[in-house]
Coordinates of C-alpha atoms and ligand atoms in Angstrom, one line a residue:
Chain A
X8 CA -75.3 -68.6 56.8
X9 CA -73.2 -71.5 57.4
X10 CA -69.5 -71.3 57.9
X11 CA -69.5 -68.7 59.8
X12 CA -69.2 -68.6 63.8
X13 CA -72.3 -67.1 65.6
X14 CA -71.9 -63.4 65.3
X15 CA -69.0 -63.7 62.8
X16 CA -66.3 -63.7 65.0
X17 CA -64.5 -66.4 66.3
X18 CA -65.1 -67.4 69.9
X19 CA -61.0 -66.5 70.7
X20 CA -61.5 -63.7 69.1
X21 CA -64.6 -62.7 71.0
X22 CA -62.8 -63.2 74.4
X23 CA -59.7 -61.1 73.3
X24 CA -62.6 -58.0 72.7
X25 CA -64.9 -58.9 76.0
X26 CA -61.5 -59.1 77.6
X27 CA -60.9 -55.9 76.4
X28 CA -64.3 -54.5 77.6
X29 CA -63.9 -55.7 80.9
X30 CA -60.9 -53.5 80.9
X31 CA -62.3 -50.5 79.3
X32 CA -65.5 -50.6 81.8
X33 CA -63.1 -51.1 84.9
X34 CA -61.4 -47.6 84.0
X35 CA -64.3 -45.4 82.3
X36 CA -63.0 -43.3 79.7
X37 CA -59.7 -45.1 79.0
X38 CA -58.8 -46.4 75.9
X39 CA -57.9 -50.1 75.8
X40 CA -55.8 -51.3 72.7
X41 CA -57.1 -54.5 71.2
X42 CA -55.9 -57.0 68.1
X43 CA -58.7 -55.5 65.7
X44 CA -59.7 -58.0 63.1
X45 CA -60.2 -57.5 59.6
X46 CA -64.3 -57.4 58.9
X47 CA -66.0 -58.0 55.9
X48 CA -66.5 -54.3 55.6
X49 CA -64.5 -51.3 55.0
X50 CA -63.2 -49.1 57.8
X51 CA -65.3 -46.5 58.2
X52 CA -68.2 -48.4 58.0
X53 CA -68.3 -49.3 61.5
X54 CA -65.7 -52.1 61.9
X55 CA -65.0 -51.4 65.5
X56 CA -68.7 -50.9 66.7
X57 CA -68.8 -54.2 64.9
X58 CA -66.4 -56.3 66.6
X59 CA -67.8 -54.7 69.9
X60 CA -71.2 -55.6 69.0
X61 CA -70.3 -59.2 67.6
X62 CA -68.9 -59.8 71.1
X63 CA -71.5 -59.0 73.4
X64 CA -74.0 -60.3 71.2
X65 CA -76.1 -63.2 72.7
X66 CA -78.7 -65.3 71.3
X67 CA -81.6 -63.8 72.6
X68 CA -80.5 -59.9 72.1
X69 CA -82.6 -57.7 69.9
X70 CA -80.2 -55.4 68.0
X71 CA -81.0 -51.8 66.3
X72 CA -78.2 -50.3 64.3
X73 CA -78.5 -46.4 63.5
X74 CA -76.6 -44.0 61.3
X75 CA -77.3 -40.3 62.2
X76 CA -79.8 -41.6 63.8
X77 CA -81.8 -43.4 60.9
X78 CA -82.5 -47.0 60.8
X79 CA -82.9 -47.2 56.8
X80 CA -79.7 -46.0 55.6
X81 CA -77.2 -48.1 53.6
X82 CA -74.7 -48.4 56.3
X83 CA -77.4 -49.3 59.3
X84 CA -79.2 -51.4 57.0
X85 CA -75.9 -53.6 55.8
X86 CA -75.4 -54.0 59.5
X87 CA -78.5 -55.2 60.8
X88 CA -78.9 -57.6 58.0
X89 CA -75.1 -58.8 58.7
X90 CA -76.3 -59.8 62.2
X91 CA -79.2 -61.2 61.5
X92 CA -77.6 -63.3 59.2
X93 CA -74.4 -64.5 60.9
X94 CA -76.3 -64.5 64.3
X95 CA -79.9 -65.0 63.6
X96 CA -80.6 -62.4 66.4
X97 CA -83.7 -60.4 65.8
X98 CA -83.6 -56.9 64.9
X99 CA -85.7 -53.9 65.5
X100 CA -86.0 -49.9 64.7
X101 CA -87.4 -49.6 67.8
X102 CA -85.2 -48.1 70.5
X103 CA -87.1 -49.4 73.5
X104 CA -87.5 -52.8 72.1
X105 CA -83.6 -53.1 71.4
X106 CA -81.2 -54.7 73.8
X107 CA -78.3 -53.6 72.1
X108 CA -77.8 -50.7 69.8
X109 CA -74.9 -49.8 67.7
X110 CA -74.9 -45.9 66.8
X111 CA -72.8 -43.8 64.1
X112 CA -73.4 -40.2 65.1
X113 CA -76.3 -40.4 67.1
X114 CA -77.8 -40.7 70.9
X115 CA -81.1 -42.0 70.6
X116 CA -83.7 -39.5 72.0
X117 CA -85.4 -42.0 73.9
X118 CA -84.2 -42.3 77.0
X119 CA -81.8 -45.9 77.5
X120 CA -82.4 -48.1 80.1
X121 CA -80.2 -50.1 82.2
X122 CA -81.0 -53.3 80.5
X123 CA -79.9 -51.6 77.2
X124 CA -76.0 -51.2 76.1
X125 CA -75.2 -48.5 73.1
X126 CA -72.1 -49.4 71.0
X127 CA -70.6 -46.3 69.2
X128 CA -68.7 -46.6 65.9
X129 CA -65.4 -44.5 66.4
X130 CA -63.4 -43.1 63.7
X131 CA -61.1 -41.2 66.1
X132 CA -60.4 -42.4 69.2
X133 CA -58.0 -39.7 70.4
X134 CA -59.6 -36.6 71.6
X135 CA -55.6 -34.8 71.9
X136 CA -55.0 -36.2 68.3
X137 CA -55.6 -33.0 66.5
X138 CA -54.0 -30.8 69.0
X139 CA -50.8 -33.3 69.9
X140 CA -49.5 -35.6 66.7
X141 CA -47.3 -37.6 68.9
X142 CA -49.0 -40.6 70.3
X143 CA -46.4 -41.3 73.3
X144 CA -47.3 -37.6 74.4
X145 CA -51.1 -37.7 74.5
X146 CA -50.3 -41.2 76.7
X147 CA -48.4 -39.9 79.1
X148 CA -51.2 -36.8 78.8
X149 CA -53.7 -39.2 79.7
X150 CA -51.8 -41.0 82.5
X151 CA -50.7 -37.7 84.2
X152 CA -54.6 -36.3 83.7
X153 CA -52.7 -33.0 82.1
X154 CA -55.7 -31.9 79.8
X155 CA -54.6 -28.0 79.7
X156 CA -54.1 -28.6 76.2
X157 CA -58.0 -29.3 75.3
X158 CA -58.7 -26.3 77.4
X159 CA -56.2 -24.3 74.9
X160 CA -58.7 -25.7 72.0
X161 CA -61.7 -24.1 73.7
X162 CA -59.8 -20.6 74.5
X163 CA -58.6 -20.0 70.9
X164 CA -62.5 -21.0 70.3
X165 CA -63.7 -18.1 72.3
X166 CA -60.6 -15.7 71.4
X167 CA -61.7 -16.5 67.6
X168 CA -65.3 -16.5 67.4
X169 CA -66.7 -15.7 70.9
X170 CA -68.0 -19.3 72.1
X171 CA -66.7 -22.8 72.2
X172 CA -67.5 -24.1 68.7
X173 CA -67.5 -27.4 68.6
X174 CA -70.3 -28.6 67.3
X175 CA -69.2 -32.5 67.3
X176 CA -67.6 -34.9 69.1
X177 CA -67.4 -32.5 72.1
X178 CA -64.6 -33.3 74.0
X179 CA -65.8 -34.9 77.6
X180 CA -64.6 -36.0 81.1
X181 CA -65.2 -39.4 82.3
X182 CA -65.8 -40.1 86.0
X183 CA -63.7 -36.8 86.8
X184 CA -60.6 -38.5 85.4
X185 CA -60.3 -39.6 81.4
X186 CA -60.6 -37.0 78.9
X187 CA -62.8 -38.9 76.3
X188 CA -63.9 -38.5 72.6
X189 CA -67.8 -39.1 72.2
X190 CA -67.3 -40.3 68.6
X191 CA -68.7 -37.6 66.4
X192 CA -72.4 -37.3 67.9
X193 CA -73.6 -33.4 67.9
X194 CA -72.9 -31.6 71.1
X195 CA -76.7 -31.5 71.6
X196 CA -76.5 -35.5 72.4
X197 CA -73.6 -34.8 74.9
X198 CA -75.4 -34.5 78.2
X199 CA -77.6 -37.9 77.4
X200 CA -74.3 -39.8 78.2
X201 CA -73.9 -38.3 82.0
X202 CA -75.3 -40.8 84.0
X203 CA -77.0 -42.9 81.7
X204 CA -78.2 -46.0 83.0
X205 CA -77.4 -48.0 79.9
X206 CA -73.8 -49.3 79.1
X207 CA -71.9 -47.3 76.7
X208 CA -69.3 -49.1 74.3
X209 CA -67.0 -47.3 71.9
X210 CA -65.2 -49.6 69.3
X211 CA -62.5 -47.7 67.0
X212 CA -61.8 -50.4 64.2
X213 CA -59.1 -48.6 62.3
X214 CA -57.0 -47.2 65.6
X215 CA -57.8 -50.6 67.3
X216 CA -59.2 -48.9 70.5
X217 CA -62.2 -49.7 73.1
X218 CA -63.1 -47.6 75.5
X219 CA -66.4 -47.1 78.1
X220 CA -69.3 -45.6 79.8
X221 CA -70.5 -47.5 82.8
X222 CA -73.9 -47.1 83.6
X223 CA -74.7 -44.1 85.8
X224 CA -70.8 -42.6 85.4
X225 CA -70.5 -38.8 85.4
X226 CA -69.7 -37.4 81.8
X227 CA -69.1 -33.8 81.7
X228 CA -68.1 -31.4 78.9
X229 CA -65.3 -29.4 79.1
X230 CA -66.3 -25.9 79.4
X231 CA -64.8 -22.7 81.3
X232 CA -66.7 -21.1 84.3
X233 CA -67.4 -17.9 82.6
X234 CA -68.4 -19.7 79.2
X235 CA -70.4 -22.8 79.8
X236 CA -71.4 -25.6 77.6
X237 CA -74.3 -24.6 76.1
X238 CA -77.2 -26.8 74.3
X239 CA -77.7 -25.6 70.9
X240 CA -80.6 -26.6 68.7
X241 CA -82.3 -25.3 65.6
X242 CA -85.2 -23.0 66.9
X243 CA -88.2 -25.2 64.8
X244 CA -90.4 -28.1 65.9
X245 CA -89.9 -31.1 64.1
X246 CA -92.3 -30.5 60.8
X247 CA -93.4 -34.1 60.7
X248 CA -94.2 -34.9 64.5
X249 CA -93.8 -31.1 66.3
X250 CA -91.0 -32.3 68.8
X251 CA -89.4 -29.5 70.2
X252 CA -86.9 -31.3 72.3
X253 CA -85.4 -33.5 69.6
X254 CA -82.1 -33.1 67.3
X255 CA -83.3 -31.9 63.9
X256 CA -82.3 -32.4 60.2
X257 CA -82.6 -30.0 57.5
X258 CA -83.9 -31.3 54.6
X259 CA -84.2 -30.1 51.2
X260 CA -87.8 -30.8 49.6
X261 CA -87.3 -29.0 46.5
X262 CA -84.6 -27.6 44.3
X263 CA -85.8 -23.9 44.8
X264 CA -84.6 -23.8 48.4
X265 CA -87.3 -25.4 50.2
X266 CA -86.6 -26.7 53.2
X267 CA -88.2 -28.5 56.6
X268 CA -86.5 -29.2 59.7
X269 CA -87.2 -33.1 60.7
X270 CA -86.1 -35.2 63.8
X271 CA -82.8 -36.9 63.2
X272 CA -84.1 -39.9 65.4
X273 CA -86.2 -41.5 62.8
X274 CA -88.0 -43.9 65.4
X275 CA -88.4 -41.3 67.8
X276 CA -90.2 -39.2 65.3
X277 CA -92.3 -42.6 63.9
X278 CA -93.6 -43.5 67.6
X279 CA -94.5 -39.4 68.1
X280 CA -96.5 -39.7 65.2
X281 CA -98.5 -42.9 66.5
X282 CA -99.3 -41.9 69.2
X283 CA -100.7 -38.7 67.8
X284 CA -102.7 -40.6 65.1
X285 CA -103.8 -42.9 67.7
X286 CA -105.0 -39.9 70.4
X287 CA -106.3 -38.8 67.2
X288 CA -108.6 -41.9 66.3
X289 CA -109.5 -42.2 69.7
X290 CA -110.9 -39.1 70.1
Chain B
X10 CA -40.3 -12.9 99.8
X11 CA -38.7 -16.4 100.3
X12 CA -36.4 -14.3 102.7
X13 CA -35.6 -17.2 105.2
X14 CA -34.6 -19.6 102.3
X15 CA -32.1 -16.9 100.8
X16 CA -29.2 -18.9 102.7
X17 CA -30.0 -22.1 100.7
X18 CA -29.3 -22.7 97.6
X19 CA -32.1 -22.9 94.7
X20 CA -30.4 -25.4 92.9
X21 CA -27.1 -27.7 93.2
X22 CA -25.3 -29.9 90.9
X23 CA -22.9 -32.4 93.0
X24 CA -20.5 -34.1 90.9
X25 CA -22.6 -34.6 87.4
X26 CA -21.4 -36.8 84.8
X27 CA -22.4 -37.9 81.2
X28 CA -20.7 -39.4 78.4
X29 CA -21.7 -39.5 74.7
X30 CA -19.8 -42.7 73.9
X31 CA -16.2 -41.5 74.3
X32 CA -16.8 -37.9 74.8
X33 CA -17.3 -36.4 78.0
X34 CA -20.4 -34.0 78.1
X35 CA -20.3 -33.4 81.6
X36 CA -17.2 -34.5 83.8
X37 CA -17.5 -34.1 87.6
X38 CA -19.7 -30.7 87.4
X39 CA -20.4 -28.8 90.8
X40 CA -22.3 -26.0 90.8
X41 CA -24.7 -23.8 93.3
X42 CA -27.3 -21.2 92.1
X43 CA -28.8 -19.1 94.7
X44 CA -32.5 -17.8 94.8
X45 CA -32.9 -14.5 92.8
X46 CA -29.2 -14.5 91.1
X47 CA -28.3 -15.0 87.7
X48 CA -26.0 -17.4 87.0
X49 CA -23.9 -17.6 83.5
X50 CA -22.7 -20.6 82.3
X51 CA -20.0 -19.8 79.1
X52 CA -17.7 -21.8 77.2
X53 CA -16.8 -22.7 73.4
X54 CA -19.0 -24.8 71.4
X55 CA -19.2 -28.0 72.6
X56 CA -17.6 -27.7 75.9
X57 CA -21.0 -29.1 77.4
X58 CA -23.1 -25.8 78.5
X59 CA -26.6 -27.3 76.9
X60 CA -25.9 -30.7 78.5
X61 CA -25.4 -29.0 81.6
X62 CA -28.5 -26.9 81.7
X63 CA -30.5 -30.0 80.3
X64 CA -29.2 -32.4 83.0
X65 CA -29.9 -29.6 85.5
X66 CA -33.5 -29.2 84.6
X67 CA -34.1 -33.0 84.5
X68 CA -34.4 -32.7 80.6
X69 CA -31.3 -35.3 80.5
X70 CA -30.4 -37.9 83.1
X71 CA -26.6 -38.2 83.9
X72 CA -24.5 -41.2 84.5
X73 CA -23.8 -40.0 87.8
X74 CA -23.7 -37.3 90.1
X75 CA -26.9 -35.2 91.5
X76 CA -29.1 -32.0 90.8
X77 CA -30.7 -30.8 94.0
X78 CA -33.8 -28.6 94.1
X79 CA -35.1 -26.6 96.9
X80 CA -38.6 -26.3 96.7
X81 CA -40.7 -23.0 98.5
X82 CA -41.2 -25.0 101.4
X83 CA -37.6 -25.6 101.9
X84 CA -37.7 -29.1 101.0
X85 CA -34.5 -30.5 99.1
X86 CA -35.3 -32.9 95.8
X87 CA -33.3 -35.0 93.9
X88 CA -34.6 -33.6 90.3
X89 CA -33.9 -37.2 89.0
X90 CA -35.1 -39.4 91.6
X91 CA -38.4 -37.1 91.5
X92 CA -41.7 -38.9 90.0
X93 CA -42.3 -37.8 86.2
X94 CA -45.5 -36.2 87.0
X95 CA -43.8 -34.6 89.4
X96 CA -41.1 -33.3 87.6
X97 CA -43.6 -32.3 84.5
X98 CA -46.0 -30.2 87.0
X99 CA -42.5 -28.4 88.0
X100 CA -41.5 -27.4 84.5
X101 CA -45.0 -25.7 83.7
X102 CA -45.2 -24.0 87.0
X103 CA -42.0 -23.1 89.4
X104 CA -39.8 -23.6 86.3
X105 CA -39.4 -22.0 82.9
X106 CA -37.4 -23.4 80.0
X107 CA -36.3 -20.5 77.1
X108 CA -35.2 -22.1 74.4
X109 CA -33.1 -20.6 71.9
X110 CA -35.6 -21.1 69.2
X111 CA -38.8 -19.8 70.4
X112 CA -40.6 -22.3 67.6
X113 CA -39.6 -25.3 70.0
X114 CA -41.5 -24.1 72.7
X115 CA -44.4 -22.1 71.4
X116 CA -47.4 -23.8 69.5
X117 CA -46.8 -21.8 66.2
X118 CA -51.1 -22.9 65.5
X119 CA -52.4 -21.0 68.8
X120 CA -52.4 -17.5 69.4
X121 CA -50.1 -15.4 71.5
X122 CA -52.9 -15.5 74.6
X123 CA -53.3 -18.9 74.2
X124 CA -49.7 -19.8 74.3
X125 CA -49.4 -17.3 77.6
X126 CA -52.8 -19.2 78.9
X127 CA -51.4 -23.2 78.2
X128 CA -49.4 -22.9 81.3
X129 CA -52.4 -21.3 83.5
X130 CA -54.9 -23.7 82.4
X131 CA -52.5 -26.5 82.5
X132 CA -52.5 -25.7 86.5
X133 CA -56.4 -25.6 86.5
X134 CA -57.2 -22.1 85.1
X135 CA -60.8 -22.5 84.4
X136 CA -62.2 -19.2 84.0
X137 CA -61.6 -17.3 80.3
X138 CA -61.6 -14.0 81.7
X139 CA -59.1 -14.3 84.1
X140 CA -56.8 -16.2 81.8
X141 CA -57.0 -13.6 79.5
X142 CA -56.2 -10.7 81.9
X143 CA -53.2 -12.7 82.9
X144 CA -52.1 -13.2 79.4
X145 CA -52.7 -9.5 78.5
X146 CA -50.4 -8.4 81.5
X147 CA -47.7 -10.8 80.7
X148 CA -47.8 -9.8 77.0
X149 CA -47.7 -6.2 78.4
X150 CA -44.4 -7.3 80.7
X151 CA -42.5 -8.3 77.4
X152 CA -43.6 -5.1 75.6
X153 CA -46.0 -6.9 73.4
X154 CA -49.2 -4.5 72.6
X155 CA -52.6 -6.3 74.1
X156 CA -53.9 -5.9 70.6
X157 CA -51.6 -8.8 69.3
X158 CA -53.1 -11.1 72.0
X159 CA -55.2 -12.8 69.1
X160 CA -52.7 -13.0 66.6
X161 CA -50.6 -16.1 65.8
X162 CA -46.9 -16.2 66.5
X163 CA -46.2 -16.6 62.8
X164 CA -47.5 -12.8 62.4
X165 CA -44.7 -12.1 64.8
X166 CA -41.2 -11.4 64.0
X167 CA -38.0 -12.9 65.5
X168 CA -37.4 -10.6 68.4
X169 CA -41.4 -10.4 69.5
X170 CA -41.4 -14.4 69.1
X171 CA -38.8 -14.7 71.8
X172 CA -40.6 -12.2 73.9
X173 CA -44.0 -14.2 73.4
X174 CA -41.8 -17.3 74.6
X175 CA -40.8 -15.3 77.5
X176 CA -44.3 -14.4 78.7
X177 CA -45.7 -17.8 78.3
X178 CA -43.0 -18.9 80.6
X179 CA -43.9 -15.9 83.0
X180 CA -47.5 -17.0 83.3
X181 CA -47.0 -18.7 86.2
X182 CA -44.6 -16.8 88.4
X183 CA -41.9 -19.4 88.1
X184 CA -39.1 -18.7 90.6
X185 CA -36.5 -20.6 88.1
X186 CA -35.8 -20.4 84.3
X187 CA -33.4 -22.1 82.1
X188 CA -32.3 -20.0 79.4
X189 CA -30.0 -21.6 76.4
X190 CA -28.9 -18.9 74.3
X191 CA -31.9 -17.0 74.6
X192 CA -30.8 -14.3 72.1
X193 CA -28.7 -16.4 69.9
X194 CA -29.9 -15.7 65.9
X195 CA -31.1 -12.7 66.7
X196 CA -30.1 -9.0 65.2
X197 CA -27.7 -7.0 67.1
X198 CA -30.1 -4.5 67.7
X199 CA -32.6 -7.0 68.4
X200 CA -30.9 -8.7 71.0
X201 CA -29.5 -5.4 73.1
X202 CA -33.8 -4.8 73.6
X203 CA -34.1 -8.6 74.6
X204 CA -31.3 -8.4 77.1
X205 CA -32.5 -5.2 78.5
X206 CA -36.1 -7.0 79.1
X207 CA -34.5 -10.2 80.1
X208 CA -32.7 -8.1 83.1
X209 CA -35.3 -6.1 84.5
X210 CA -37.6 -8.5 84.2
X211 CA -35.5 -10.6 86.3
X212 CA -34.6 -8.2 88.9
X213 CA -38.2 -6.8 89.3
X214 CA -39.6 -10.4 89.9
X215 CA -36.7 -11.8 91.6
X216 CA -36.4 -15.0 89.2
X217 CA -33.4 -17.0 89.4
X218 CA -31.7 -17.9 86.0
X219 CA -29.2 -20.6 84.7
X220 CA -28.1 -18.8 81.5
X221 CA -26.4 -20.5 78.7
X222 CA -24.4 -18.5 76.3
X223 CA -21.2 -18.3 74.3
X224 CA -21.3 -14.8 74.1
X225 CA -19.3 -12.9 77.2
X226 CA -20.8 -9.8 77.1
X227 CA -24.0 -11.6 77.5
X228 CA -23.2 -12.9 80.9
X229 CA -21.6 -9.5 81.9
X230 CA -24.5 -7.8 80.9
X231 CA -27.1 -10.4 82.9
X232 CA -25.7 -12.3 85.5
X233 CA -24.2 -11.8 88.6
X234 CA -22.2 -14.9 88.5
X235 CA -20.6 -16.9 85.9
X236 CA -19.1 -20.6 85.4
X237 CA -16.5 -21.0 82.8
X238 CA -16.7 -24.4 81.1
X239 CA -14.5 -26.5 78.6
X240 CA -14.4 -29.9 78.0
X241 CA -17.1 -31.0 80.2
X242 CA -15.5 -29.2 83.2
X243 CA -15.7 -25.8 85.2
X244 CA -12.3 -24.2 84.7
X245 CA -13.5 -21.0 86.7
X246 CA -16.4 -19.9 88.9
X247 CA -16.9 -16.7 90.8
X248 CA -18.3 -13.4 90.5
X249 CA -19.1 -12.0 87.0
X250 CA -17.2 -8.7 87.3
X251 CA -14.2 -10.6 89.1
X252 CA -13.8 -13.5 86.5
X253 CA -13.8 -10.9 83.6
X254 CA -11.9 -8.4 84.8
X255 CA -9.5 -10.9 86.4
X256 CA -9.4 -14.8 85.0
X257 CA -7.6 -17.0 86.5
X258 CA -7.6 -19.9 84.1
X259 CA -5.7 -19.6 80.9
X260 CA -8.9 -20.6 79.2
X261 CA -10.6 -17.9 80.8
X262 CA -8.2 -15.5 79.7
X263 CA -8.1 -16.7 76.6
X264 CA -12.0 -16.1 76.1
X265 CA -11.9 -12.6 77.8
X266 CA -9.1 -11.7 75.5
X267 CA -11.0 -13.2 72.1
X268 CA -13.9 -11.0 73.2
X269 CA -11.6 -8.2 73.5
X270 CA -10.3 -8.5 69.8
X271 CA -13.8 -9.2 68.3
Ligands
ATP302 N1 -27.2 -36.5 72.5 C1 -25.9 -36.2 72.1 N2 -25.3 -37.4 71.4 C2 -23.6 -37.4 71.1 N3 -23.1 -36.4 71.9 C3 -23.3 -35.3 72.2 C4 -25.0 -35.3 72.3 N4 -25.2 -34.0 72.9 C5 -24.4 -33.4 72.8 N5 -23.4 -34.2 72.4 C6 -21.9 -34.1 72.7 O1 -21.7 -33.6 73.9 C7 -20.8 -32.1 74.0 C8 -21.4 -30.9 74.7 O2 -22.6 -30.9 73.8 P1 -23.4 -29.3 74.1 O3 -24.3 -29.1 73.3 O4 -23.5 -29.3 75.9 O5 -22.4 -28.2 73.9 P2 -22.7 -26.6 74.4 O6 -21.4 -26.2 74.8 O7 -24.0 -26.3 74.4 O8 -22.2 -26.1 72.6 P3 -22.7 -25.2 71.8 O9 -22.1 -24.0 72.1 O10 -22.3 -25.3 70.3 O11 -24.4 -25.0 71.8 C9 -20.3 -31.8 72.5 O12 -19.3 -32.8 72.3 C10 -21.4 -33.2 71.9 O13 -20.9 -33.1 70.8
MG303 MG1 -25.4 -25.6 73.4

């Protein structure tokens, strides 16, 4: 695609975004404002993540894009195509082959490595926004690490439901200092962030914020001593690959209420089936 | 408990001055609050009572003068020279603030228990069960039944809301509570019950209180000492009974007599 700079953004914008990223990496979990650019996609389609990806992508990178764990949704396909065109980079659906993975709402099941970068699309970067409407006040709370209010929210959940009823976007403490929104990933994925070897970058386009979790950084879900964070997973194996450790989507199979549970991470599921098939042929 | 410190003031105002344009809201105010005592600030509307309370508590900054707070270790702090984090921490722990309108202080979307527990969680409490136990205890102290703990404040009456605000403040065992017209806007019978409650709580828990009121009767009931303000100045101060029974300043005489007429 001629007329565009490599990866669409001009070099000056990329440098500005990289400076924000460096700052974000230096202060794990802290939201850094950046001058977000208009992208040829509407907000809500991952413009924050796309700008971060554009700023870090190099010629030799291999890009994977997932949306809710799947590589083949409209959103994932169009972002992947966008970078294939504007940057000419190789793309893949294989987690193990990717060097940069942009994601909406999931973390791949396959553990990530230190030579990979995970870029999250973030709709609402401020974890306290729903509890404290004032921006000035939430900024103050972060500055002073005053996070009692977040625990009030958890307290209310337990008082009302008997347990902490947050299944997505579970609030976490990063490096024991900053309260952070992990983006709307399922609570099931939260533990994967803890001491992850890969660099994790978060881009919020509409809110113009970038934040980061450097490799091997502590990421802890908020909880109470007597109501610790618990992993919740549908009690089924994947109907396609039999996995018992993966996050599952419930899929309707007909209009009479038939349904099944399958891996939400399509690459993980396919890889497991490939391996099983190969083993079956070998036998 | 703090016996060795009883001879040192808990809070002192030294020549506080604050103007809004040409209005001198505080015009050289000196005041002293001793540990465990209730000091009433009285005066007509616009005399500077709320302004004084806000400046004493660090919520507003004076043009001149100092407010000095002595912490439990006996160290003196200039309230307005304190770093913001320290002042905020003080407001969440050793200090409390009771607003005239409880809706200004309470989180209306959070249950009674959550409102009381917030200060504990802000201090790092991370055990749900014990936070809840403390919340129940504080609710009982203000005569709110434990079975209302999970109810939202909006289901509470005006008097209950005010008691809930007090329970929230009491969560962390404050030594000093600022109150601005805590019984204003309540029915007379509700007021009487609340005043009784405040009086017994303060006496039992040994809390020092700076109480703003324009109601001389409230001052007489709750306060050991009184400070009479007019046009941003203190015109008279002393033991409540003495000042009210034998007012020296003409303005105080007027205040007292207007109450008698009412
Ligand atoms: N933020 C402000 N800006 C301008 N003027 C103010 C401000 N706050 C207070 N004032 C003025 O300062 C004076 C003292 O006000 P203050 O609220 O302290 O009185 P008060 O004694 O508490 O009165 P009331 O009994 O009506 O509550 C008044 O003349 C008031 O109009
Ligand atoms: Mg007032």
